[in-house]
Coordinates of C-alpha atoms in Angstrom, one line a residue:
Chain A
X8 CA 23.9 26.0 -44.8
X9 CA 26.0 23.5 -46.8
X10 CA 27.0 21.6 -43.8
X11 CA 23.5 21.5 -42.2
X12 CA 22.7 19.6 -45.4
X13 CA 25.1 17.6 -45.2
X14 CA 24.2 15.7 -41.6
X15 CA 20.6 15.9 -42.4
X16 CA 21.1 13.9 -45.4
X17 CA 23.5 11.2 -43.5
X18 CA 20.7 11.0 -40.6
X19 CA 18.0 10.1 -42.7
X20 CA 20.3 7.7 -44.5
X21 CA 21.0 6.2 -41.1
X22 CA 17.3 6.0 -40.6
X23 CA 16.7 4.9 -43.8
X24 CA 19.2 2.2 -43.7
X25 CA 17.8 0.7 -39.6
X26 CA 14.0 0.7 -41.3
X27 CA 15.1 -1.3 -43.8
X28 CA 17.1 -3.6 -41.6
X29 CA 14.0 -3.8 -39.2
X30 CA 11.8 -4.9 -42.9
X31 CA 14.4 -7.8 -43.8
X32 CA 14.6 -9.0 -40.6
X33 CA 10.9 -9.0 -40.0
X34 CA 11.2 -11.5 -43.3
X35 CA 14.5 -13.4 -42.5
X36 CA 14.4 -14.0 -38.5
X37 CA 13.3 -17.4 -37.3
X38 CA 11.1 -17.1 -34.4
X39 CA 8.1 -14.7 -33.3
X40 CA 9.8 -13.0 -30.3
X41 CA 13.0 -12.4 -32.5
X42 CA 10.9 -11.1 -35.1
X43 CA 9.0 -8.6 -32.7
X44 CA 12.9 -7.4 -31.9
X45 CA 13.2 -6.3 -35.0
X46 CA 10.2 -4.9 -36.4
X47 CA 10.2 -2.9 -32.7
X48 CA 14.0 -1.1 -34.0
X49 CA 12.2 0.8 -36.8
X50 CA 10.3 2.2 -33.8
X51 CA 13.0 3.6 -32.0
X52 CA 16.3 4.3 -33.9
X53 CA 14.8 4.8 -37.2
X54 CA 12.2 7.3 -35.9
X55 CA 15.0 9.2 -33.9
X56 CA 17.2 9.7 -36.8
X57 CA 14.4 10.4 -39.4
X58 CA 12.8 12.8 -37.3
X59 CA 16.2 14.5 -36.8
X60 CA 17.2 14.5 -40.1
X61 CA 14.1 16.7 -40.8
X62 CA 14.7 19.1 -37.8
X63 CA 17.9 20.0 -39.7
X64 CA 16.3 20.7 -42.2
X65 CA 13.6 23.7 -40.7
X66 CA 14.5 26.5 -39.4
X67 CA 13.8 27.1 -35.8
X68 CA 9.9 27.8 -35.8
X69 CA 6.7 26.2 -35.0
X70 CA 7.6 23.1 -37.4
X71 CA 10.6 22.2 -35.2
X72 CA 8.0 22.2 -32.0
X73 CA 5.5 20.1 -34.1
X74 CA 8.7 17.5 -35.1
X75 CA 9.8 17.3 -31.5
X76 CA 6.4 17.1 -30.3
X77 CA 6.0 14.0 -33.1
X78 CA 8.9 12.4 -31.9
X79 CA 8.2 12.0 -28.1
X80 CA 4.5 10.5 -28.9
X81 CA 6.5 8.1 -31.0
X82 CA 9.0 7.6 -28.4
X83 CA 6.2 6.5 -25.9
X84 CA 3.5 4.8 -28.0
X85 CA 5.5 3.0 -30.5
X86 CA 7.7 0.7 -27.7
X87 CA 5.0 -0.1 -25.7
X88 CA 2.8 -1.1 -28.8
X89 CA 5.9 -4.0 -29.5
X90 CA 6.5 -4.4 -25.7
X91 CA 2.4 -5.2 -25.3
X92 CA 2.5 -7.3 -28.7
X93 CA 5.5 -9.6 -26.7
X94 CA 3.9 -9.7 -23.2
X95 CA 0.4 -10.9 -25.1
X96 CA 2.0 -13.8 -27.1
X97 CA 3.9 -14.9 -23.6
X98 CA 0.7 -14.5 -21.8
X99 CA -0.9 -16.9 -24.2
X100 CA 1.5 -19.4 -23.6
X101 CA 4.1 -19.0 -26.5
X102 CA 7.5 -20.0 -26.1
X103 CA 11.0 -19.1 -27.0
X104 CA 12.9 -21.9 -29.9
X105 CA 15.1 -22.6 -26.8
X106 CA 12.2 -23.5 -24.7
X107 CA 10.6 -25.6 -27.8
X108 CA 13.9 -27.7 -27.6
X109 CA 14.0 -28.3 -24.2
X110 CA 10.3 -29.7 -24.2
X111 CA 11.1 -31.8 -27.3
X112 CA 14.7 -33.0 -25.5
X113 CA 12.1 -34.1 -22.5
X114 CA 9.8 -35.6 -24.5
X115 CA 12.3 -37.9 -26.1
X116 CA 13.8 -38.7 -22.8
Chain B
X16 CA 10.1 14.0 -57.5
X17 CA 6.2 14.4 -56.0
X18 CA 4.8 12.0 -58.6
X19 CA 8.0 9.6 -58.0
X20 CA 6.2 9.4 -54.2
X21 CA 3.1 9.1 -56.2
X22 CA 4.2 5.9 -58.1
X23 CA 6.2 4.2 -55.1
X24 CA 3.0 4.7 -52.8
X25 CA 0.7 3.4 -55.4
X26 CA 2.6 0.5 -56.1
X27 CA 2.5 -0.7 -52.6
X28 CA -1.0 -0.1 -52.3
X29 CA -1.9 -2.8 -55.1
X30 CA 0.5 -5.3 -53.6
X31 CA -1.2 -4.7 -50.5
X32 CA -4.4 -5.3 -52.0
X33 CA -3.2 -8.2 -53.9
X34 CA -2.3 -9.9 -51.1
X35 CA -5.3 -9.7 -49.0
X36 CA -6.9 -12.4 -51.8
X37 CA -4.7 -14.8 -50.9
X38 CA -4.5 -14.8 -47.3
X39 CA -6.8 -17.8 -45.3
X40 CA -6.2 -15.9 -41.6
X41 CA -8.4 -13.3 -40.9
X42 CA -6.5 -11.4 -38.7
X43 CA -4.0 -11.0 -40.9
X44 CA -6.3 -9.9 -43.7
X45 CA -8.0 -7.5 -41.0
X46 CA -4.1 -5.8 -40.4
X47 CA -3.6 -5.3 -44.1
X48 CA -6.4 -3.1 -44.3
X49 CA -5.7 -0.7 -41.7
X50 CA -2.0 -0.8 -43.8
X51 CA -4.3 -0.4 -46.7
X52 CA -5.7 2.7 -45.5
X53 CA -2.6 4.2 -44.0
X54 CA -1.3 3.9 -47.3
X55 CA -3.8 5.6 -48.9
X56 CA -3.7 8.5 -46.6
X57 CA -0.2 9.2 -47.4
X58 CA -1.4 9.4 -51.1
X59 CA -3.9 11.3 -50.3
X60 CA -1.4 14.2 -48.7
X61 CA 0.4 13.5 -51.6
X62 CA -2.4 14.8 -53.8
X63 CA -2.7 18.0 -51.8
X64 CA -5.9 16.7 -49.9
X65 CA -5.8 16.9 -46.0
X66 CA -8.5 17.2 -44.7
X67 CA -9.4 13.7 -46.6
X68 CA -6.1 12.5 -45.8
X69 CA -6.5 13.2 -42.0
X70 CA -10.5 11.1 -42.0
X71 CA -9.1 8.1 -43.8
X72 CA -6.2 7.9 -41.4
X73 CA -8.2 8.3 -38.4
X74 CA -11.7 6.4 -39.7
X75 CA -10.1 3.8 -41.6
X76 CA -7.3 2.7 -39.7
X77 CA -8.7 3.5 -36.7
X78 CA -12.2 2.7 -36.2
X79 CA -12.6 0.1 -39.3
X80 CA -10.1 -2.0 -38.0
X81 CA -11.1 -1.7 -34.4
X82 CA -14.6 -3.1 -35.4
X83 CA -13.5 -5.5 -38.0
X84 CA -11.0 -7.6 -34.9
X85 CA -14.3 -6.6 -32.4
X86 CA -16.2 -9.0 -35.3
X87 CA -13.9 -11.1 -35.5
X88 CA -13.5 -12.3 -31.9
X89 CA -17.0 -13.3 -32.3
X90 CA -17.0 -15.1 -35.5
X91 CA -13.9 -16.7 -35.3
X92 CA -10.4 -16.1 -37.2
X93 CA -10.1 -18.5 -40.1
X94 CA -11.7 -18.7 -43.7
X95 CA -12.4 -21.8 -44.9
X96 CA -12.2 -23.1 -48.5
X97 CA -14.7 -22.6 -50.6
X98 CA -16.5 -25.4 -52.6
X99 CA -16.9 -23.2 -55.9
X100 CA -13.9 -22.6 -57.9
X101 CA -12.9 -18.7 -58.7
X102 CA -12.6 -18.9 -62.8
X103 CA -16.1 -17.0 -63.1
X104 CA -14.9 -14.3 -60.9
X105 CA -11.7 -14.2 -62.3
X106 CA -13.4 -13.8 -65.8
X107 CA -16.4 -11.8 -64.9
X108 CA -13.3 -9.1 -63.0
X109 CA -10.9 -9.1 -66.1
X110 CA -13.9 -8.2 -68.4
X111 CA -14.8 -5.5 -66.1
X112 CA -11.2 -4.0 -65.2
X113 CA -10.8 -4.2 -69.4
X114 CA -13.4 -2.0 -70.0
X115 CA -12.5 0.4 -67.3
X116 CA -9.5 0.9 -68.4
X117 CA -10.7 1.3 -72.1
X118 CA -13.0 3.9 -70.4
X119 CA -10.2 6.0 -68.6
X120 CA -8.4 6.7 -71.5
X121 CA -10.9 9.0 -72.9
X122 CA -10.5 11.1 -69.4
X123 CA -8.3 14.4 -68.9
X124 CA -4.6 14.0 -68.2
X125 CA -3.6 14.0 -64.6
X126 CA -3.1 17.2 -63.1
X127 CA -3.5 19.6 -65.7
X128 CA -4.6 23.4 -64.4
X129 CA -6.9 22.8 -67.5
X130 CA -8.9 19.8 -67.1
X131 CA -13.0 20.7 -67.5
X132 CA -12.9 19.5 -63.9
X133 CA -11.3 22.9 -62.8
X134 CA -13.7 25.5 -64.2
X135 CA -16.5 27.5 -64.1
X136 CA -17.3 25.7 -60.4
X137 CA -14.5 25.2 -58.5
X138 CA -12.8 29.6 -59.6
X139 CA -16.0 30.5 -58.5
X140 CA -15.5 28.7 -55.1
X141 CA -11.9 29.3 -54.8
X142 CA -12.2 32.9 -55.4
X143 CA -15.0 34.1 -53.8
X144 CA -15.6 32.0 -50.4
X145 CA -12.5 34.0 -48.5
X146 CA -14.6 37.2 -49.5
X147 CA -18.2 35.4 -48.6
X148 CA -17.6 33.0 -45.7
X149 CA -13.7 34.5 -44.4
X150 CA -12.2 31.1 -43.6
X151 CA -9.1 30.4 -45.0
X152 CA -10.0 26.6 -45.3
X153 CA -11.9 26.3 -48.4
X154 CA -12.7 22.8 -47.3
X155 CA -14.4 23.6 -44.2
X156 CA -16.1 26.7 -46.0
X157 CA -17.7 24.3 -48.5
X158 CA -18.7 21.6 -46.5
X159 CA -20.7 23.7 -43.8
X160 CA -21.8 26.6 -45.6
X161 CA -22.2 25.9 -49.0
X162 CA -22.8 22.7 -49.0
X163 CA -24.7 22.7 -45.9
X164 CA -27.5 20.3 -46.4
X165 CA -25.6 17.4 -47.7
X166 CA -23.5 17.8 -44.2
X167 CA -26.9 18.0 -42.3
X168 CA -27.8 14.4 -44.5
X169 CA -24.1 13.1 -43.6
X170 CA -24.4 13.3 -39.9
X171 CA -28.3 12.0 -39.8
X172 CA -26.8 9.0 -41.7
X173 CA -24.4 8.4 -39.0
X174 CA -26.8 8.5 -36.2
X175 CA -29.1 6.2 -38.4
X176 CA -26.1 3.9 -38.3
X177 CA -26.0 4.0 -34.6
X178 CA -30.0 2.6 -34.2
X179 CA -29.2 0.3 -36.8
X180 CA -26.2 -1.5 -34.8
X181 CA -27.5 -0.6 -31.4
X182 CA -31.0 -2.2 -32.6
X183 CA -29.4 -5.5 -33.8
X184 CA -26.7 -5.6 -31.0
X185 CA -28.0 -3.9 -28.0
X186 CA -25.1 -2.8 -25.5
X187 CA -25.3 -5.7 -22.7
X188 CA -24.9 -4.4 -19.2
X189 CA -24.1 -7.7 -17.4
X190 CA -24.9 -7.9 -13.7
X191 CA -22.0 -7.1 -11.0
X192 CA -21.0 -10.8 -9.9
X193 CA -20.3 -12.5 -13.3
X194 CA -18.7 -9.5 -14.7
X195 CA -15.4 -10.7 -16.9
X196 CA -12.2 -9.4 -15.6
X197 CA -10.6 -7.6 -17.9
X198 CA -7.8 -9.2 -20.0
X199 CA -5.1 -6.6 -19.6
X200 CA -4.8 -6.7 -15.5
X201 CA -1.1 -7.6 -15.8
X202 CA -0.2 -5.3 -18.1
X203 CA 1.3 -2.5 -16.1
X204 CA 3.3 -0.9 -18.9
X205 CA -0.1 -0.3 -21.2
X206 CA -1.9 1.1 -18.0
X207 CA 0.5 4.0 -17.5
X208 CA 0.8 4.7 -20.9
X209 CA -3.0 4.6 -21.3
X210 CA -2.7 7.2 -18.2
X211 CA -0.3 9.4 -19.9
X212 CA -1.8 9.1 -23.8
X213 CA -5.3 9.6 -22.9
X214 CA -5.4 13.5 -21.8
X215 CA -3.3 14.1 -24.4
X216 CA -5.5 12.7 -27.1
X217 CA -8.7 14.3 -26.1
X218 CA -6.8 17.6 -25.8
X219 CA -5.6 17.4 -29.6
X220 CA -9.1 15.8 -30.2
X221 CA -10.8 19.5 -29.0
X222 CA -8.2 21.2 -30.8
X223 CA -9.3 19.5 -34.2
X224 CA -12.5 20.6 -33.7
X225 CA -12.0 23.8 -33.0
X226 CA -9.1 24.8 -35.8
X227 CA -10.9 23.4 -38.4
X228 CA -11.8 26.6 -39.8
X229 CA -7.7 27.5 -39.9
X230 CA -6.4 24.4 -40.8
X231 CA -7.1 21.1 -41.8
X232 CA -10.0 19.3 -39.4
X233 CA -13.2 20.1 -38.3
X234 CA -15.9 18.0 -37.0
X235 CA -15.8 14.5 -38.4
X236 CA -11.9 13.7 -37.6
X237 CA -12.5 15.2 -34.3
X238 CA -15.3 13.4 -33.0
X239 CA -13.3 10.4 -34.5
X240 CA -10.1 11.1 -32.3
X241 CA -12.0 11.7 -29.3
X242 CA -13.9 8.4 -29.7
X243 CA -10.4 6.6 -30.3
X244 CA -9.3 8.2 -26.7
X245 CA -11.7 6.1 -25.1
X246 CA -11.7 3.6 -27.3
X247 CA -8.3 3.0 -26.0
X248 CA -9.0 3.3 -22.0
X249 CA -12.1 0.6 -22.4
X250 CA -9.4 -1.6 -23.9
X251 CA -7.1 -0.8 -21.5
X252 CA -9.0 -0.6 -18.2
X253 CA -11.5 -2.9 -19.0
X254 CA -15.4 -2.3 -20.3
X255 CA -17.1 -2.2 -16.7
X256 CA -15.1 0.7 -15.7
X257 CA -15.1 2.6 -18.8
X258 CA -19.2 2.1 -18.7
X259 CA -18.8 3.8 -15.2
X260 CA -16.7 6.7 -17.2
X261 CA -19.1 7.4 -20.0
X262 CA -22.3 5.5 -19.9
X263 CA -24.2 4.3 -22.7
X264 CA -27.7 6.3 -21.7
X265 CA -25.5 9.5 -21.8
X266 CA -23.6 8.4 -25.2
X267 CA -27.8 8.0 -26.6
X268 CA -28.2 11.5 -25.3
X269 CA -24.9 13.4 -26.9
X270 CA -26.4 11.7 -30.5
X271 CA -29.4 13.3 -30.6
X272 CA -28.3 16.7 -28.6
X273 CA -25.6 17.2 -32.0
X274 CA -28.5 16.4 -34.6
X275 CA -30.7 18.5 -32.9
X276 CA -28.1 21.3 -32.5
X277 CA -27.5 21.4 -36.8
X278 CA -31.4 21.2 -37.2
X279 CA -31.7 24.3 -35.1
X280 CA -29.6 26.3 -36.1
X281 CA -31.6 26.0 -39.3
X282 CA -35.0 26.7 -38.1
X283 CA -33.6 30.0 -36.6
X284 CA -31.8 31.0 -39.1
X285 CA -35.6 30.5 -40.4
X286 CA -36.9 32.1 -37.8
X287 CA -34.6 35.2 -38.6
X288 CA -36.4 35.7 -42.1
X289 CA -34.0 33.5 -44.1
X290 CA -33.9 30.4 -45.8
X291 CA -33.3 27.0 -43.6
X292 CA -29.3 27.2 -42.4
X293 CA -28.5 30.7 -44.2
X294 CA -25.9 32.1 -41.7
X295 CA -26.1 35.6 -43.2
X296 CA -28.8 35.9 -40.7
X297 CA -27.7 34.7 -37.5
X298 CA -25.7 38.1 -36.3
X299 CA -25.7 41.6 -38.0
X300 CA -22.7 41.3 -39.7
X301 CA -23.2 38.1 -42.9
X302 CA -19.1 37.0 -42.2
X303 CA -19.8 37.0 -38.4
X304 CA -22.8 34.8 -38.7
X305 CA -21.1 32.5 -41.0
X306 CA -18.4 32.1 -38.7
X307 CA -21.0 31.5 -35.8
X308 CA -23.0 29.3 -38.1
X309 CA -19.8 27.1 -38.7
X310 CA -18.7 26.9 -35.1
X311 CA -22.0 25.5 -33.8
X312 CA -22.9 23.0 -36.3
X313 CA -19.2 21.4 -36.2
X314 CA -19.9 21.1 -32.7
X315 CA -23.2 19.3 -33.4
X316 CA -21.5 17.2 -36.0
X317 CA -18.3 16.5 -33.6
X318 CA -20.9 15.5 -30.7
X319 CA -23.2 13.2 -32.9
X320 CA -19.8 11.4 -34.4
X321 CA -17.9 10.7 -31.1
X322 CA -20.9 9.5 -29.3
X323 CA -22.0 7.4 -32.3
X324 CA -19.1 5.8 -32.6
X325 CA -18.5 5.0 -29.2
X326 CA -21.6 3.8 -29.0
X327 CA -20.8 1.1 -31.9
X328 CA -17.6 0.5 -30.2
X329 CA -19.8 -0.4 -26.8
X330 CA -22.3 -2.7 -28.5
X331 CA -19.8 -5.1 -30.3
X332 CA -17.4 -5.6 -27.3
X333 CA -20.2 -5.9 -24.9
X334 CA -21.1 -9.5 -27.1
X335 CA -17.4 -10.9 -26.6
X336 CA -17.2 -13.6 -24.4
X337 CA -14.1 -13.0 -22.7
X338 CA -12.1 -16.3 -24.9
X339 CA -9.2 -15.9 -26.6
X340 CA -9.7 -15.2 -30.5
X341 CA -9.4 -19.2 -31.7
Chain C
X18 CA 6.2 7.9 -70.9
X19 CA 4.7 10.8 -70.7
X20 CA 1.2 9.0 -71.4
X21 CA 1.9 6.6 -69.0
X22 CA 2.3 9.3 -66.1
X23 CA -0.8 10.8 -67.3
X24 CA -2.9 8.2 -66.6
X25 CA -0.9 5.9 -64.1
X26 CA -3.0 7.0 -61.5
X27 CA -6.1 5.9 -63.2
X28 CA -4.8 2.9 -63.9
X29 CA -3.6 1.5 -60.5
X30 CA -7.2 2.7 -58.9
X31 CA -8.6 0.6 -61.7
X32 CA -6.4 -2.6 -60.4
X33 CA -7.8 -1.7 -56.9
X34 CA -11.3 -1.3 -57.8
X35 CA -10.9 -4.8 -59.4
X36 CA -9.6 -6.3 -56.8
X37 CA -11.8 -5.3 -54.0
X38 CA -14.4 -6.6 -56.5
X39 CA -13.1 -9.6 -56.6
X40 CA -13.0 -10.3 -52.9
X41 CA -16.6 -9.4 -52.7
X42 CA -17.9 -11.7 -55.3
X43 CA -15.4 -14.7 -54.6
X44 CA -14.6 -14.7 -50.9
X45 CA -16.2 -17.4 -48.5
X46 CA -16.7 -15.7 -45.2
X47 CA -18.6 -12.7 -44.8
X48 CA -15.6 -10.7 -42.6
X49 CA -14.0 -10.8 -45.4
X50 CA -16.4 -9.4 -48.2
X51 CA -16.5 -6.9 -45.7
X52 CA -13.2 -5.9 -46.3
X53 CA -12.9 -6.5 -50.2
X54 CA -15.9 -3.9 -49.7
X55 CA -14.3 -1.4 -48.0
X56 CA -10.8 -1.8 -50.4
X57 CA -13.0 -0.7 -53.2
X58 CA -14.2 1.9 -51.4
X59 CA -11.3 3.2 -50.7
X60 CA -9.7 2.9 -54.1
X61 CA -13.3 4.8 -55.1
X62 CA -11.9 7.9 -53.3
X63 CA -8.7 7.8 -54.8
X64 CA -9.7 8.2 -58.2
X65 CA -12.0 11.6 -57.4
X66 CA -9.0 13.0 -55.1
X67 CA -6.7 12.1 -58.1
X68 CA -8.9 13.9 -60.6
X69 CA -8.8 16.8 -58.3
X70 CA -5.5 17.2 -58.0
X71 CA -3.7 20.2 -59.8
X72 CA 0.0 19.7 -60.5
X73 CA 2.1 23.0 -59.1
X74 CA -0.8 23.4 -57.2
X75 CA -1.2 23.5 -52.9
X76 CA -3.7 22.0 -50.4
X77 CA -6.7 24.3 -50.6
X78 CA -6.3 26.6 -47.5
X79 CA -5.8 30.4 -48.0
X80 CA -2.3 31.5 -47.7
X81 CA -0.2 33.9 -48.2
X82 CA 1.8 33.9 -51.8
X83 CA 0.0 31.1 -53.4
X84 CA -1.6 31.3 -56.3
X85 CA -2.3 27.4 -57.9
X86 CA -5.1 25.6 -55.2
X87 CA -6.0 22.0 -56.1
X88 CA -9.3 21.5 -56.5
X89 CA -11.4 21.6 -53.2
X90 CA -14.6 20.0 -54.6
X91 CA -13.6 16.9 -54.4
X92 CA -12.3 16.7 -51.2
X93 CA -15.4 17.7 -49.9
X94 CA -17.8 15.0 -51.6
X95 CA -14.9 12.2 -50.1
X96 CA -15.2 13.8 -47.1
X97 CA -18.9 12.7 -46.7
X98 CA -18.3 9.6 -48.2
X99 CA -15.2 8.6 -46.1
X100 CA -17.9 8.6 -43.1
X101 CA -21.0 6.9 -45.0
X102 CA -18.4 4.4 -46.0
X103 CA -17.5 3.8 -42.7
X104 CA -21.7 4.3 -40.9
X105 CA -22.7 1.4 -43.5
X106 CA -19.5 -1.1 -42.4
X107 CA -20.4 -1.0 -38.9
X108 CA -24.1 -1.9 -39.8
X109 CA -22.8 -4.8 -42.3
X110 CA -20.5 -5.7 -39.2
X111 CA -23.4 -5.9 -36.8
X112 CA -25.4 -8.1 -39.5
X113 CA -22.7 -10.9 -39.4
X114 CA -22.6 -10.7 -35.8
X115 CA -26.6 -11.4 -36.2
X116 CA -26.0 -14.4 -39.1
X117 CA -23.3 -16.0 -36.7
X118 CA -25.5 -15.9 -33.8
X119 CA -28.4 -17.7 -35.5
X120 CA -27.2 -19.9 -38.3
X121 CA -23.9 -20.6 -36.2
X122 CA -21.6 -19.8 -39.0
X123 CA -20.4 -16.8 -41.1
X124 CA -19.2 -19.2 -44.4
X125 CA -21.3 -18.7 -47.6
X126 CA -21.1 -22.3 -48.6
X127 CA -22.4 -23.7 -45.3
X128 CA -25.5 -21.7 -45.6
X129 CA -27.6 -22.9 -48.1
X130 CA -28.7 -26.7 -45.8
X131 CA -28.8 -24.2 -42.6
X132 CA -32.0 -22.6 -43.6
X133 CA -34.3 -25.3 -44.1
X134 CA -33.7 -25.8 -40.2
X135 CA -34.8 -22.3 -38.7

């Protein structure tokens, strides 16, 4: 159906579009916890929308249950891949930029 | 529009590679390779091969890596500069690539139904191995019926690999009261993940193995998956308590059981009054002995793989001291 | 154009087969000869699954209505060489573990004043 088409093809767009916002700002964004942020949005969002962009586009057989099954081990592994990536680098002692400028504003003083 | 994916993927792949000479961090350079071979299993579904796409993803990004960052926590993470300049290389590599190239352009065109590389062989194969063998992976038909032996060499070459890395490393079983804690104790969020993934993954692991024959798989990728299941809880949980899961003495003891299992289903095969792993004769009917034939030595190969490479996996992080990576 | 499409594939494994070469012969630490290695390796494969792919053509499992199957020869002799590839890296990767633990470093250049001392 023409209209099927039609949202498939903006959903992937959508997804499309948040990987791509997840790449630059993996490039652009200052500091490692900000960065993590962003690189951990192509794991949710952009997997939700690509993967239902493509169930739109099967018709209602074992490939939708292989899609949906796709998309919840995404849903669990990929968030808690970025959440242990954060909790590591705070567990080795990195800090936040505000928390660099606070040390350096004690220092000083 | 396939050989637009074609060209995109490809192009990545060398500015992946490309980059890898100029890193100095280790770790980094270690990440870019499992990229590396992600990338290259994409191609490789690209191109229509799945079975080769599915043990690249699952060796080479998945085990590779894991024993490349296992090295380097004992080696340490950064490459130092080297006191020879790089023109030699650089000339001795442009000579080489120059006359490679010269070289490829006397080959066939790409993808052409009429290259030499698709006759007299591959028909014969294509046509005649649903009537001879009856499974409709022509992969799996060729690699463990007709091409039996080389399998056979394949998986003794794997459990060589295992004595040669258990023989220079040794698994270290330290005693109970200077055991290391593991490193992930506060990480509650990994531990029930770990909980939830783990089932699951051995689960598909068994089913690889098993629907080889109907789809792509088969031994190799399965023992590989399994392996990467408990990979993951020794990471997780810690190595004491994964040695109290699967120890090493019975990992030693599922390696030989799978080469022993291929070898004998040759010798009585032999002992049936055929030729050393000729499957015609292991049931009345030739098609149900293939399928028998199949069955069992993908076990044996499946066994050998997953307890050789958790084996590996058990020798090199049984030498980390438990420092951070510096 | 069209000769460039033909033989594109070639070409880039080329490139990769030239670099991974180059990070064998001019790399400093062993880790990562280890993984210039394993890039040529990889680019190795590519070139045999390229040559047996047939354009129009499907992944070679039996089904129904299709009559173009790619090559499954080659798929086959990869296959076996995805998992030497990988049996022969962890050995390599065992060895450097060995050379760290008695010369005390994994650097090429720091080796040659090392040996004189064992």
């Amino acid at each position: 159906m023409f209209v099927l088409d039609i949202i498939s093809s903006i959903l992937l767009i959508a997804g499309v579009f948040f990987g791509l916002s997840g790449a630059v700002g993996l490039f652009k964004f200052p500091d490692f916890f900000t960065r993590v942020h962003a690189a951990s949005i192509t794991d949710s969002i952009a997997a939700i929308l690509i993967i239902g962009g493509l169930l739109l586009q099967t018709s209602f057989d074992l490939n939708t249950a292989k899609l949906l099954f796709i998309l919840a081990f995404l849903m669990i592994t990929s968030p808690t891949a970025s959440h242990a990536l954060a909790k590591s680098a705070r567990h080795g002692g990195l800090l936040t930029m505000a928390e660099v400028k606070e040390k350096q504003q004690e220092q000083t003083h | 529009m396939a050989e637009l994916i074609d060209l995109v993927l490809l192009a990545m792949l060398a500015l992946t590679a490309l980059r890898i000479i100029f890193l100095k961090d280790l770790f980094a350079i270690v990440m870019l390779f499992g990229i590396y071979s992600f990338l290259s299993a994409l191609i490789f579904v690209n191109l229509d091969a799945v079975d080769v796409a599915f043990t690249e993803a699952s060796v080479g990004a998945g085990i590779s890596t894991v024993l490349m960052l296992g090295t380097l926590a004992l080696t340490g993470r950064k490459e130092k500069k080297s006191s020879h300049t790089s023109i030699l290389p650089l000339i001795v590599v442009c000579v080489t690539g120059a006359a490679l190239i010269y070289g490829t352009l006397d080959m066939p065109p790409f993808g052409h139904p009429d290259n030499p590389i698709h006759q007299h062989v591959a028909p014969r194969y294509i046509e005649e191995s649903p009537k001879e063998v009856g499974l409709p992976n022509m992969v799996t038909s060729v690699l463990a019926s007709y091409r039996g032996f080389d399998t056979f060499g394949e998986t003794v070459v794997v459990f060589a690999a295992a004595i040669g890395v258990l023989s220079l490393l040794g698994i270290r079983r330290r005693k109970d009261k200077d055991t290391p804690e593991s490193g992930l104790e506060a990480h509650h969020v990994l531990h029930v993940v770990a909980k939830v993934i783990i089932p699951l993954v051995i689960l598909f692991a068994l089913y690889v193995q098993f629907h080889g024959d109907f789809g792509p798989g088969g031994g190799f990728q399965a023992g590989v998956i399994g392996a990467a299941a408990f990979i993951l809880y020794a990471l997780v949980f810690g190595l004491p308590k994964s040695f109290a899961v699967v120890s090493p003495k019975i990992l030693q003891l599922m390696a030989s059981f799978g080469v022993l299992l291929y070898a004998s289903v040759g010798l009585y095969s032999m002992f049936k009054g055929g030729n050393f792993l000729d499957y015609n004769k292991l049931a009345a009917d030739p098609l149900a002995g293939q399928h028998y034939g199949i069955i069992i030595i993908e076990l044996g190969v499946g066994i050998t793989v997953f307890a050789v490479m958790l084996s590996i996996f058990y020798a090199f992080d049984s030498q980390a001291e438990r420092s951070n990576i510096q | 154009m069209n000769f460039i499409l033909d033989y594109y594939n070639y070409w880039i494994v080329v490139f990769l087969m030239m670099t991974g070469f180059y990070i064998v012969i001019s790399a400093n630490n062993l880790v990562k000869k280890i993984v210039g290695l394993n890039v040529f390796q990889t680019s190795v494969f590519m070139l045999y699954i390229s040559m047996g792919k047939v354009t129009g053509g499907t992944a070679p499992i039996v089904a129904e209505g299709v009559t173009q199957y790619s090559n499954p020869l080659p798929h086959v002799l990869i296959l076996t060489a995805i998992v030497v590839g990988v049996a022969t890296t962890a050995v390599g990767l065992a060895l450097i573990v060995r050379i760290k633990r008695a010369y005390g470093t994994v650097e090429e250049n720091e080796f040659d004043n090392k040996d004189d001392a064992i």
